Short mmCIF file of C-alpha atoms and ligand atoms in Angstrom, two decimals:
data_model
loop_
_atom_site.label_atom_id
_atom_site.label_comp_id
_atom_site.label_asym_id
_atom_site.label_seq_id
_atom_site.Cartn_x
_atom_site.Cartn_y
_atom_site.Cartn_z
CA MET A 1 121.75 -108.18 4.44
CA ALA A 2 119.75 -111.52 5.67
CA GLU A 3 121.83 -113.60 8.22
CA PHE A 4 122.07 -117.26 7.76
CA ALA A 5 123.47 -120.19 9.84
CA VAL A 6 126.45 -121.24 7.85
CA VAL A 7 126.08 -124.78 9.15
CA ASP A 8 122.71 -125.03 7.45
CA LEU A 9 124.32 -123.78 4.16
CA ILE A 10 127.02 -126.58 4.46
CA ARG A 11 124.34 -129.14 5.08
CA ALA A 12 122.32 -127.94 2.09
CA LYS A 13 125.16 -128.03 -0.37
CA ARG A 14 126.34 -131.40 0.97
CA ASP A 15 122.94 -132.88 0.44
CA GLY A 16 122.84 -131.41 -3.00
CA ARG A 17 120.43 -128.46 -2.69
CA PRO A 18 121.60 -125.54 -4.87
CA LEU A 19 122.52 -122.37 -2.63
CA GLU A 20 120.12 -119.20 -3.15
CA ASP A 21 121.75 -116.24 -4.64
CA ALA A 22 121.35 -114.37 -1.17
CA GLU A 23 122.91 -117.35 0.70
CA ILE A 24 125.99 -117.27 -1.46
CA ARG A 25 126.22 -113.37 -1.27
CA TRP A 26 126.20 -113.74 2.67
CA LEU A 27 128.63 -116.47 2.70
CA ILE A 28 131.42 -115.00 0.69
CA ASN A 29 131.06 -111.71 2.29
CA SER A 30 130.78 -113.12 5.95
CA PHE A 31 133.93 -115.27 4.98
CA THR A 32 136.09 -112.52 3.77
CA GLY A 33 134.92 -110.35 6.75
CA GLY A 34 135.93 -113.10 9.12
CA ALA A 35 132.45 -114.09 10.48
CA VAL A 36 132.61 -117.52 8.70
CA ASP A 37 135.45 -119.68 10.26
CA PRO A 38 138.00 -121.25 7.91
CA GLU A 39 136.96 -124.59 9.13
CA GLN A 40 133.28 -123.98 7.96
CA MET A 41 134.52 -122.69 4.68
CA SER A 42 136.91 -125.63 4.02
CA ALA A 43 133.81 -127.69 4.68
CA MET A 44 131.82 -125.83 2.22
CA ALA A 45 134.64 -126.09 -0.43
CA MET A 46 134.72 -129.81 0.00
CA ALA A 47 130.84 -129.93 -0.38
CA VAL A 48 131.28 -127.82 -3.62
CA PHE A 49 133.87 -130.42 -4.60
CA PHE A 50 131.51 -133.28 -4.47
CA ARG A 51 128.31 -131.52 -5.24
CA GLY A 52 129.41 -128.87 -7.65
CA MET A 53 127.58 -125.61 -8.67
CA ASP A 54 124.96 -124.83 -11.33
CA ASP A 55 125.56 -121.85 -13.68
CA ARG A 56 123.24 -119.55 -11.49
CA GLU A 57 125.06 -120.34 -8.19
CA LEU A 58 128.60 -119.99 -9.95
CA SER A 59 127.74 -116.52 -11.60
CA THR A 60 126.37 -115.55 -8.17
CA TRP A 61 129.58 -116.86 -6.39
CA THR A 62 131.95 -115.17 -8.93
CA THR A 63 130.35 -111.69 -8.75
CA ALA A 64 130.16 -112.08 -4.97
CA MET A 65 134.00 -112.46 -5.06
CA ILE A 66 134.74 -109.77 -7.37
CA GLU A 67 132.55 -107.45 -5.07
CA THR A 68 134.91 -107.91 -2.05
CA GLY A 69 137.42 -105.91 -3.65
CA GLU A 70 138.42 -103.12 -6.06
CA ARG A 71 137.99 -103.23 -9.79
CA LEU A 72 140.43 -101.42 -12.20
CA ASP A 73 139.52 -99.50 -14.85
CA PHE A 74 141.45 -99.37 -18.22
CA SER A 75 139.07 -97.17 -20.11
CA GLY A 76 141.14 -94.19 -20.20
CA LEU A 77 143.62 -96.05 -22.54
CA SER A 78 144.28 -95.07 -25.88
CA ARG A 79 143.99 -98.75 -27.13
CA PRO A 80 141.85 -101.76 -26.45
CA THR A 81 143.14 -104.35 -23.64
CA ALA A 82 143.55 -107.90 -23.96
CA ASP A 83 144.78 -110.36 -21.30
CA LYS A 84 145.67 -114.06 -21.29
CA HIS A 85 145.28 -116.51 -18.41
CA SER A 86 147.08 -119.86 -18.57
CA THR A 87 145.86 -122.71 -16.05
CA GLY A 88 149.51 -123.53 -15.50
CA GLY A 89 151.87 -125.92 -16.85
CA VAL A 90 155.55 -127.05 -17.05
CA GLY A 91 157.82 -124.94 -19.14
CA ASP A 92 154.80 -122.62 -19.80
CA LYS A 93 156.68 -119.32 -20.29
CA ILE A 94 154.25 -118.25 -22.85
CA THR A 95 153.28 -114.81 -21.24
CA LEU A 96 156.74 -113.62 -21.69
CA PRO A 97 156.84 -113.50 -25.37
CA LEU A 98 153.16 -113.15 -25.63
CA ALA A 99 152.66 -109.76 -23.84
CA PRO A 100 154.97 -107.72 -25.90
CA LEU A 101 153.99 -109.44 -29.14
CA VAL A 102 150.55 -108.48 -28.60
CA ALA A 103 151.48 -105.03 -27.56
CA ALA A 104 153.41 -104.54 -30.70
CA CYS A 105 150.06 -105.21 -32.66
CA GLY A 106 148.40 -102.35 -31.07
CA VAL A 107 146.84 -103.85 -28.09
CA ALA A 108 147.26 -102.91 -24.39
CA VAL A 109 148.21 -106.11 -22.45
CA PRO A 110 147.82 -105.83 -18.54
CA GLN A 111 149.18 -109.20 -17.33
CA LEU A 112 148.62 -109.42 -13.60
CA SER A 113 150.59 -112.50 -12.74
CA GLY A 114 151.60 -114.70 -9.69
CA ARG A 115 154.29 -116.85 -8.24
CA GLY A 116 154.74 -120.42 -8.56
CA LEU A 117 153.91 -122.90 -5.93
CA GLY A 118 154.39 -126.65 -6.66
CA HIS A 119 155.67 -128.06 -9.78
CA THR A 120 154.50 -125.38 -12.21
CA GLY A 121 156.62 -122.21 -12.40
CA GLY A 122 155.37 -118.46 -11.73
CA THR A 123 155.61 -115.94 -14.26
CA LEU A 124 156.94 -113.32 -11.69
CA ASP A 125 159.51 -115.89 -10.57
CA LYS A 126 160.77 -116.08 -14.10
CA LEU A 127 160.92 -112.52 -14.75
CA GLU A 128 162.91 -111.88 -11.30
CA ALA A 129 165.49 -113.78 -12.91
CA ILE A 130 166.48 -110.56 -14.79
CA PRO A 131 168.79 -108.54 -12.59
CA GLY A 132 166.96 -105.24 -11.41
CA TRP A 133 163.52 -106.30 -12.59
CA ARG A 134 160.76 -105.63 -10.04
CA ALA A 135 157.24 -107.23 -9.84
CA SER A 136 155.41 -104.65 -7.79
CA LEU A 137 153.90 -101.67 -9.34
CA SER A 138 151.14 -99.14 -8.14
CA ASN A 139 148.01 -98.95 -9.99
CA GLU A 140 149.16 -95.65 -11.54
CA GLU A 141 152.51 -96.93 -12.48
CA MET A 142 150.93 -99.92 -14.31
CA LEU A 143 148.51 -97.72 -16.10
CA ARG A 144 151.38 -95.36 -17.13
CA GLN A 145 153.44 -98.29 -18.42
CA LEU A 146 150.30 -99.79 -20.33
CA GLU A 147 149.92 -96.27 -22.09
CA GLU A 148 153.65 -95.57 -22.89
CA VAL A 149 154.98 -99.03 -23.55
CA GLY A 150 151.82 -101.13 -24.22
CA ALA A 151 152.42 -104.19 -22.06
CA VAL A 152 153.01 -104.68 -18.63
CA ILE A 153 153.64 -107.97 -16.42
CA CYS A 154 153.40 -107.35 -12.69
CA ALA A 155 152.23 -108.65 -9.29
CA ALA A 156 148.59 -108.73 -8.77
CA GLY A 157 147.88 -106.33 -6.00
CA SER A 158 145.98 -107.66 -2.86
CA GLY A 159 142.92 -105.27 -3.72
CA LEU A 160 141.58 -107.73 -6.42
CA ALA A 161 139.06 -110.32 -5.18
CA PRO A 162 140.45 -110.50 -1.76
CA ALA A 163 138.01 -113.42 -1.07
CA ASP A 164 139.76 -115.45 -3.62
CA LYS A 165 142.93 -114.99 -1.91
CA LYS A 166 141.58 -116.06 1.46
CA LEU A 167 139.62 -119.08 -0.17
CA TYR A 168 142.63 -120.29 -2.35
CA ALA A 169 144.90 -120.34 0.73
CA LEU A 170 142.15 -122.77 2.44
CA ARG A 171 141.65 -124.93 -0.72
CA ASP A 172 145.47 -125.44 -1.01
CA VAL A 173 145.65 -127.00 2.41
CA THR A 174 142.28 -129.02 2.16
CA GLY A 175 142.42 -130.98 -0.97
CA THR A 176 139.87 -128.82 -2.60
CA VAL A 177 141.99 -126.84 -5.48
CA GLU A 178 140.60 -129.17 -8.06
CA ALA A 179 136.99 -128.46 -8.02
CA ILE A 180 135.87 -126.93 -11.39
CA PRO A 181 133.62 -124.43 -10.35
CA LEU A 182 136.15 -123.07 -7.51
CA ILE A 183 138.82 -122.83 -10.13
CA ALA A 184 136.47 -121.15 -12.45
CA SER A 185 135.37 -118.48 -10.16
CA SER A 186 138.90 -118.07 -8.64
CA ILE A 187 140.23 -117.11 -12.03
CA MET A 188 137.49 -115.13 -13.41
CA SER A 189 136.74 -113.22 -10.29
CA LYS A 190 140.51 -111.69 -10.71
CA LYS A 191 140.30 -111.41 -14.47
CA ILE A 192 136.99 -109.77 -14.35
CA ALA A 193 137.91 -107.38 -11.42
CA GLU A 194 141.15 -106.47 -13.51
CA GLY A 195 138.95 -105.00 -16.07
CA THR A 196 140.35 -106.32 -19.24
CA ASP A 197 138.02 -105.78 -22.31
CA SER A 198 138.97 -109.31 -23.68
CA LEU A 199 140.49 -112.51 -22.33
CA VAL A 200 142.03 -115.63 -23.72
CA LEU A 201 142.24 -118.49 -21.73
CA ASP A 202 144.82 -121.42 -22.01
CA VAL A 203 143.33 -124.12 -20.50
CA LYS A 204 145.89 -127.10 -20.10
CA VAL A 205 145.15 -130.78 -20.17
CA GLY A 206 147.59 -133.80 -19.49
CA SER A 207 149.94 -135.00 -17.10
CA GLY A 208 151.60 -131.72 -15.99
CA ALA A 209 148.02 -129.74 -15.77
CA PHE A 210 145.53 -129.48 -13.03
CA MET A 211 143.08 -131.00 -15.43
CA LYS A 212 144.23 -134.59 -16.31
CA SER A 213 141.40 -135.40 -18.61
CA ARG A 214 139.92 -133.58 -21.84
CA GLU A 215 136.61 -133.75 -20.42
CA ASP A 216 137.13 -132.03 -17.07
CA ALA A 217 139.28 -129.28 -19.33
CA SER A 218 136.48 -128.74 -21.69
CA GLU A 219 134.13 -128.28 -18.61
CA LEU A 220 136.28 -125.80 -16.94
CA ALA A 221 136.82 -123.77 -20.20
CA ARG A 222 133.12 -123.87 -20.90
CA ARG A 223 132.34 -122.31 -17.53
CA MET A 224 134.96 -119.65 -17.55
CA VAL A 225 134.09 -118.77 -20.97
CA SER A 226 130.38 -118.09 -19.82
CA LEU A 227 131.58 -116.27 -16.88
CA GLY A 228 133.52 -113.99 -18.92
CA ALA A 229 130.73 -113.49 -21.54
CA ALA A 230 128.03 -112.74 -18.77
CA ALA A 231 130.62 -109.86 -17.52
CA ASP A 232 130.84 -108.44 -20.85
CA VAL A 233 134.50 -109.56 -21.40
CA ARG A 234 134.91 -111.17 -24.89
CA THR A 235 136.28 -114.47 -23.59
CA VAL A 236 137.75 -117.35 -25.68
CA ALA A 237 139.44 -120.46 -24.46
CA LEU A 238 142.04 -122.78 -26.15
CA LEU A 239 142.51 -126.31 -25.00
CA THR A 240 145.99 -127.12 -25.13
CA SER A 241 148.23 -130.25 -24.48
CA MET A 242 150.42 -130.46 -21.37
CA GLU A 243 151.41 -133.97 -21.63
CA ALA A 244 154.90 -132.94 -22.62
CA PRO A 245 156.50 -129.65 -21.22
CA LEU A 246 156.32 -126.63 -23.55
CA GLY A 247 159.62 -125.83 -25.05
CA LEU A 248 163.06 -127.08 -23.99
CA THR A 249 163.23 -125.47 -20.74
CA ALA A 250 161.52 -125.56 -17.38
CA GLY A 251 163.17 -123.21 -14.76
CA ASN A 252 162.98 -119.58 -14.30
CA GLY A 253 166.13 -117.83 -15.99
CA LEU A 254 166.33 -120.78 -18.34
CA GLU A 255 162.69 -119.93 -19.43
CA VAL A 256 163.58 -116.03 -19.72
CA ALA A 257 166.26 -117.12 -21.95
CA GLU A 258 164.20 -119.27 -24.28
CA SER A 259 161.49 -116.56 -24.52
CA VAL A 260 164.06 -114.18 -25.62
CA GLU A 261 165.11 -116.68 -28.40
CA VAL A 262 161.35 -116.62 -29.69
CA LEU A 263 161.48 -112.77 -29.57
CA ALA A 264 164.47 -112.88 -31.72
CA GLY A 265 162.88 -114.98 -34.35
CA GLY A 266 164.11 -118.46 -33.16
CA GLY A 267 163.00 -120.80 -30.22
CA PRO A 268 161.21 -124.15 -30.01
CA ALA A 269 158.42 -124.73 -32.64
CA ASP A 270 155.82 -125.56 -29.98
CA VAL A 271 156.59 -122.34 -27.86
CA VAL A 272 156.25 -120.23 -31.20
CA GLU A 273 153.14 -122.13 -32.30
CA LEU A 274 151.38 -121.32 -29.10
CA THR A 275 152.59 -117.89 -28.67
CA LEU A 276 151.39 -116.95 -32.14
CA ALA A 277 147.93 -118.64 -31.71
CA LEU A 278 147.15 -116.92 -28.45
CA ALA A 279 148.48 -113.74 -29.97
CA ARG A 280 146.01 -114.08 -32.91
CA GLU A 281 143.17 -114.83 -30.49
CA MET A 282 144.01 -111.79 -28.49
CA VAL A 283 144.45 -109.35 -31.12
CA GLN A 284 141.22 -110.61 -33.12
CA ALA A 285 139.10 -110.36 -29.76
CA ALA A 286 140.51 -106.82 -29.22
CA GLY A 287 139.25 -106.13 -32.81
CA VAL A 288 142.62 -105.07 -34.36
CA ASP A 289 143.65 -106.37 -37.79
CA VAL A 290 147.54 -107.07 -37.52
CA ASP A 291 149.10 -110.43 -38.08
CA PRO A 292 151.42 -110.91 -34.90
CA ALA A 293 153.45 -113.07 -37.12
CA ASP A 294 155.00 -109.82 -38.89
CA LYS A 295 155.44 -108.14 -35.61
CA LEU A 296 157.50 -111.08 -34.55
CA ALA A 297 159.50 -111.24 -37.69
CA ASP A 298 160.20 -107.42 -37.93
CA GLY A 299 161.41 -107.34 -34.33
CA SER A 300 158.77 -104.73 -32.99
CA ALA A 301 157.89 -107.32 -30.38
CA MET A 302 161.45 -107.57 -29.16
CA ASP A 303 161.46 -103.72 -28.72
CA VAL A 304 158.56 -103.76 -26.79
CA TRP A 305 160.26 -106.57 -24.59
CA ARG A 306 163.16 -104.53 -24.16
CA ARG A 307 161.13 -101.42 -23.23
CA MET A 308 158.86 -103.49 -20.78
CA ILE A 309 161.62 -104.87 -18.90
CA ALA A 310 163.48 -101.66 -18.54
CA ALA A 311 160.37 -99.77 -17.39
CA GLN A 312 160.36 -102.09 -14.44
CA GLY A 313 164.09 -101.46 -13.68
CA GLY A 314 165.34 -104.59 -15.32
CA ASP A 315 168.38 -104.58 -17.75
CA PRO A 316 167.43 -106.38 -20.85
CA ASP A 317 171.02 -106.85 -22.03
CA ALA A 318 172.33 -107.93 -18.62
CA GLU A 319 173.65 -111.64 -18.45
CA LEU A 320 170.97 -114.05 -16.80
CA PRO A 321 172.49 -116.00 -13.86
CA SER A 322 173.92 -119.35 -14.64
CA ALA A 323 173.96 -122.48 -12.13
CA GLN A 324 176.89 -123.54 -10.28
CA HIS A 325 176.39 -127.23 -11.00
CA VAL A 326 175.02 -128.66 -14.20
CA GLU A 327 174.86 -132.64 -14.58
CA VAL A 328 173.79 -134.64 -17.49
CA VAL A 329 171.15 -137.42 -17.79
CA THR A 330 171.91 -139.53 -20.85
CA ALA A 331 170.11 -141.85 -23.10
CA ASP A 332 170.27 -145.66 -22.23
CA GLN A 333 169.73 -146.81 -25.73
CA THR A 334 169.20 -145.81 -29.16
CA GLY A 335 165.86 -145.05 -30.83
CA TYR A 336 163.07 -142.44 -30.80
CA LEU A 337 162.18 -140.62 -27.84
CA THR A 338 158.37 -141.80 -27.69
CA ALA A 339 157.36 -139.98 -24.25
CA LEU A 340 158.40 -137.21 -22.13
CA ASP A 341 156.14 -136.72 -18.93
CA ALA A 342 155.57 -132.94 -18.12
CA MET A 343 154.96 -133.83 -14.45
CA ALA A 344 158.15 -135.59 -14.02
CA VAL A 345 160.08 -132.66 -15.52
CA GLY A 346 158.05 -130.07 -13.50
CA LEU A 347 158.97 -132.15 -10.38
CA ALA A 348 162.89 -132.63 -11.10
CA ALA A 349 163.01 -128.77 -11.95
CA TRP A 350 161.02 -128.08 -8.64
CA ARG A 351 163.60 -130.22 -6.66
CA LEU A 352 166.56 -128.49 -8.23
CA GLY A 353 165.16 -125.38 -6.71
CA ALA A 354 163.20 -123.70 -9.46
CA GLY A 355 160.19 -123.83 -7.45
CA ARG A 356 158.77 -123.65 -3.93
CA ALA A 357 157.17 -125.85 -1.41
CA ARG A 358 155.69 -123.03 0.78
CA LYS A 359 154.85 -119.43 -0.19
CA GLU A 360 157.73 -117.83 1.72
CA ASP A 361 160.49 -120.10 0.10
CA PRO A 362 163.09 -118.47 -2.16
CA VAL A 363 163.68 -119.93 -5.63
CA GLN A 364 166.79 -120.30 -7.48
CA ALA A 365 166.93 -118.17 -10.56
CA ALA A 366 169.22 -120.54 -12.52
CA ALA A 367 167.81 -123.90 -11.40
CA GLY A 368 166.02 -125.97 -13.66
CA VAL A 369 166.00 -128.65 -16.27
CA VAL A 370 167.02 -128.10 -20.19
CA MET A 371 165.51 -131.00 -22.39
CA CYS A 372 167.91 -132.03 -25.08
CA ALA A 373 165.29 -133.74 -27.00
CA LYS A 374 161.61 -133.91 -27.19
CA PRO A 375 159.23 -136.54 -28.33
CA GLY A 376 159.77 -137.62 -31.57
CA ASP A 377 163.48 -136.90 -31.77
CA ARG A 378 165.82 -139.76 -32.72
CA VAL A 379 168.28 -140.26 -29.91
CA THR A 380 171.46 -142.45 -29.59
CA GLU A 381 172.63 -144.11 -26.62
CA GLY A 382 174.91 -141.91 -24.50
CA GLN A 383 173.62 -138.89 -25.84
CA PRO A 384 172.43 -136.04 -23.32
CA LEU A 385 168.74 -136.06 -22.78
CA PHE A 386 168.73 -133.54 -19.98
CA GLU A 387 170.79 -131.15 -18.24
CA LEU A 388 169.90 -130.57 -14.62
CA HIS A 389 170.90 -127.06 -13.63
CA THR A 390 171.26 -125.91 -9.73
CA ASP A 391 173.24 -123.93 -7.22
CA THR A 392 172.41 -126.84 -4.58
CA PRO A 393 173.96 -130.16 -5.74
CA ASP A 394 172.35 -132.31 -2.92
CA THR A 395 169.20 -131.80 -4.95
CA ILE A 396 170.44 -133.63 -7.82
CA ALA A 397 169.87 -137.19 -6.87
CA ARG A 398 166.04 -136.44 -6.01
CA ALA A 399 165.71 -134.57 -9.35
CA ARG A 400 167.05 -137.70 -11.02
CA ALA A 401 164.59 -139.72 -9.22
CA ALA A 402 161.95 -137.55 -10.23
CA LEU A 403 162.97 -137.83 -14.01
CA ALA A 404 163.29 -141.91 -13.62
CA GLY A 405 160.28 -143.19 -15.70
CA GLY A 406 159.31 -139.91 -16.97
CA TRP A 407 160.72 -140.73 -20.34
CA GLU A 408 160.72 -143.68 -22.81
CA ILE A 409 162.67 -144.68 -25.73
CA GLY A 410 161.41 -146.98 -28.49
CA PRO A 411 162.39 -148.38 -31.70
CA ASP A 412 159.48 -146.28 -33.57
CA ALA A 413 158.85 -142.82 -33.91
CA PRO A 414 155.70 -141.78 -32.01
CA GLU A 415 152.80 -140.30 -33.97
CA SER A 416 152.97 -136.39 -33.49
CA GLN A 417 150.27 -135.10 -31.30
CA PRO A 418 148.39 -131.65 -31.79
CA LEU A 419 149.35 -129.12 -29.32
CA ILE A 420 146.16 -127.24 -29.59
CA LEU A 421 143.09 -129.53 -29.10
CA ASP A 422 140.18 -127.28 -29.29
CA ARG A 423 138.81 -123.84 -29.19
CA ILE A 424 135.78 -122.98 -26.93
CA THR A 425 133.80 -119.70 -27.35
CA ALA A 426 130.56 -118.34 -25.66
N1 LIG B 1 144.83 -120.63 -10.60
C1 LIG B 1 143.76 -119.63 -9.93
O1 LIG B 1 144.16 -118.61 -9.83
N2 LIG B 1 142.89 -120.28 -9.18
C2 LIG B 1 142.71 -121.79 -9.09
O2 LIG B 1 141.73 -122.29 -8.36
C3 LIG B 1 143.54 -122.55 -9.67
C4 LIG B 1 144.42 -121.96 -10.65
#
């Protein structure tokens, strides 16, 4: 492979010259192998942040990242596969009811997930609140569970797109996470390497999301959808609102309990709406003609959930851990809750112990925030608005501070806002 001087490539991108395919392939391989220093790759990430990448560069960059690792092969399964990826939000527990629901419709769901960092929770952290449940499976165990149960939610092995793991760690500490081409290639390299037939993307927009503006979220969705299509993965994206948290809980065990309510036929309306919308997209992309609403109503999604948890050592009947301390934040006036800021709730849950500041930190299974009202609800002075759950009561003052200013009560009901904002296809 041709040799390049990395500093020339950094200068080229810095000055706005698109990189050649051979340059990109060399850069990604050399960085993964250790021949490009982290400080040089950090400079490149910053140059990409400011200059972007055109579609050809992005496609080559993503393919080069995929080729640094293994690719899984689900072609031996007896049913089609569909996966979902969310760009992350507060109270976003949708994967938990969604995976068993789609499996109940006859589609295999390989949901390779991660842990949370910062104010958004990680799916694995949530499921680890269930006594006995284990996140790590070998590829053989994963395939067996997909065939026998239909759904698996487990840790992504380190073999998929190792370039991304290394690059993400740099971006995390150099202020370059938010670059749209880098997010698109990061997500899509892992999903394409995973080998799913179809993919539904939930691209969040709003205060609690990576993408704060609709324009940026649309651009991210468009670029991911075209990467998927180019790799023969049927890909569709929904743009969904993350101004307010999803559902009534933010925190690991609390979100598991809410997900089980949805599977039992109840649960908050927004969680049910988004679960069904994403399930319909996944089932349709997989070419299966079943309405997920029927599988939720007849209990078969709950059956798959129970088998999926048990297959990974969890006890679906075990009581979830409860917090040692619960404090209440009350409404200071009577009126309508007009705003509830997702970021403020996410930060409060994180400070209570539901999230981690560094990768190696533990999380509390029972910590988090329960919302007693959502925007549009009528509230009366003195009524509970939030419950703060934690095992470490010294965190409560800082959680209260995070919430202060994160909600508003006014005399008039706010206009109701749609949850699903757009649908983007190739
Ligand atoms: N999630 C990812 O996997 N990668 C990013 O760059 C951002 C969110």
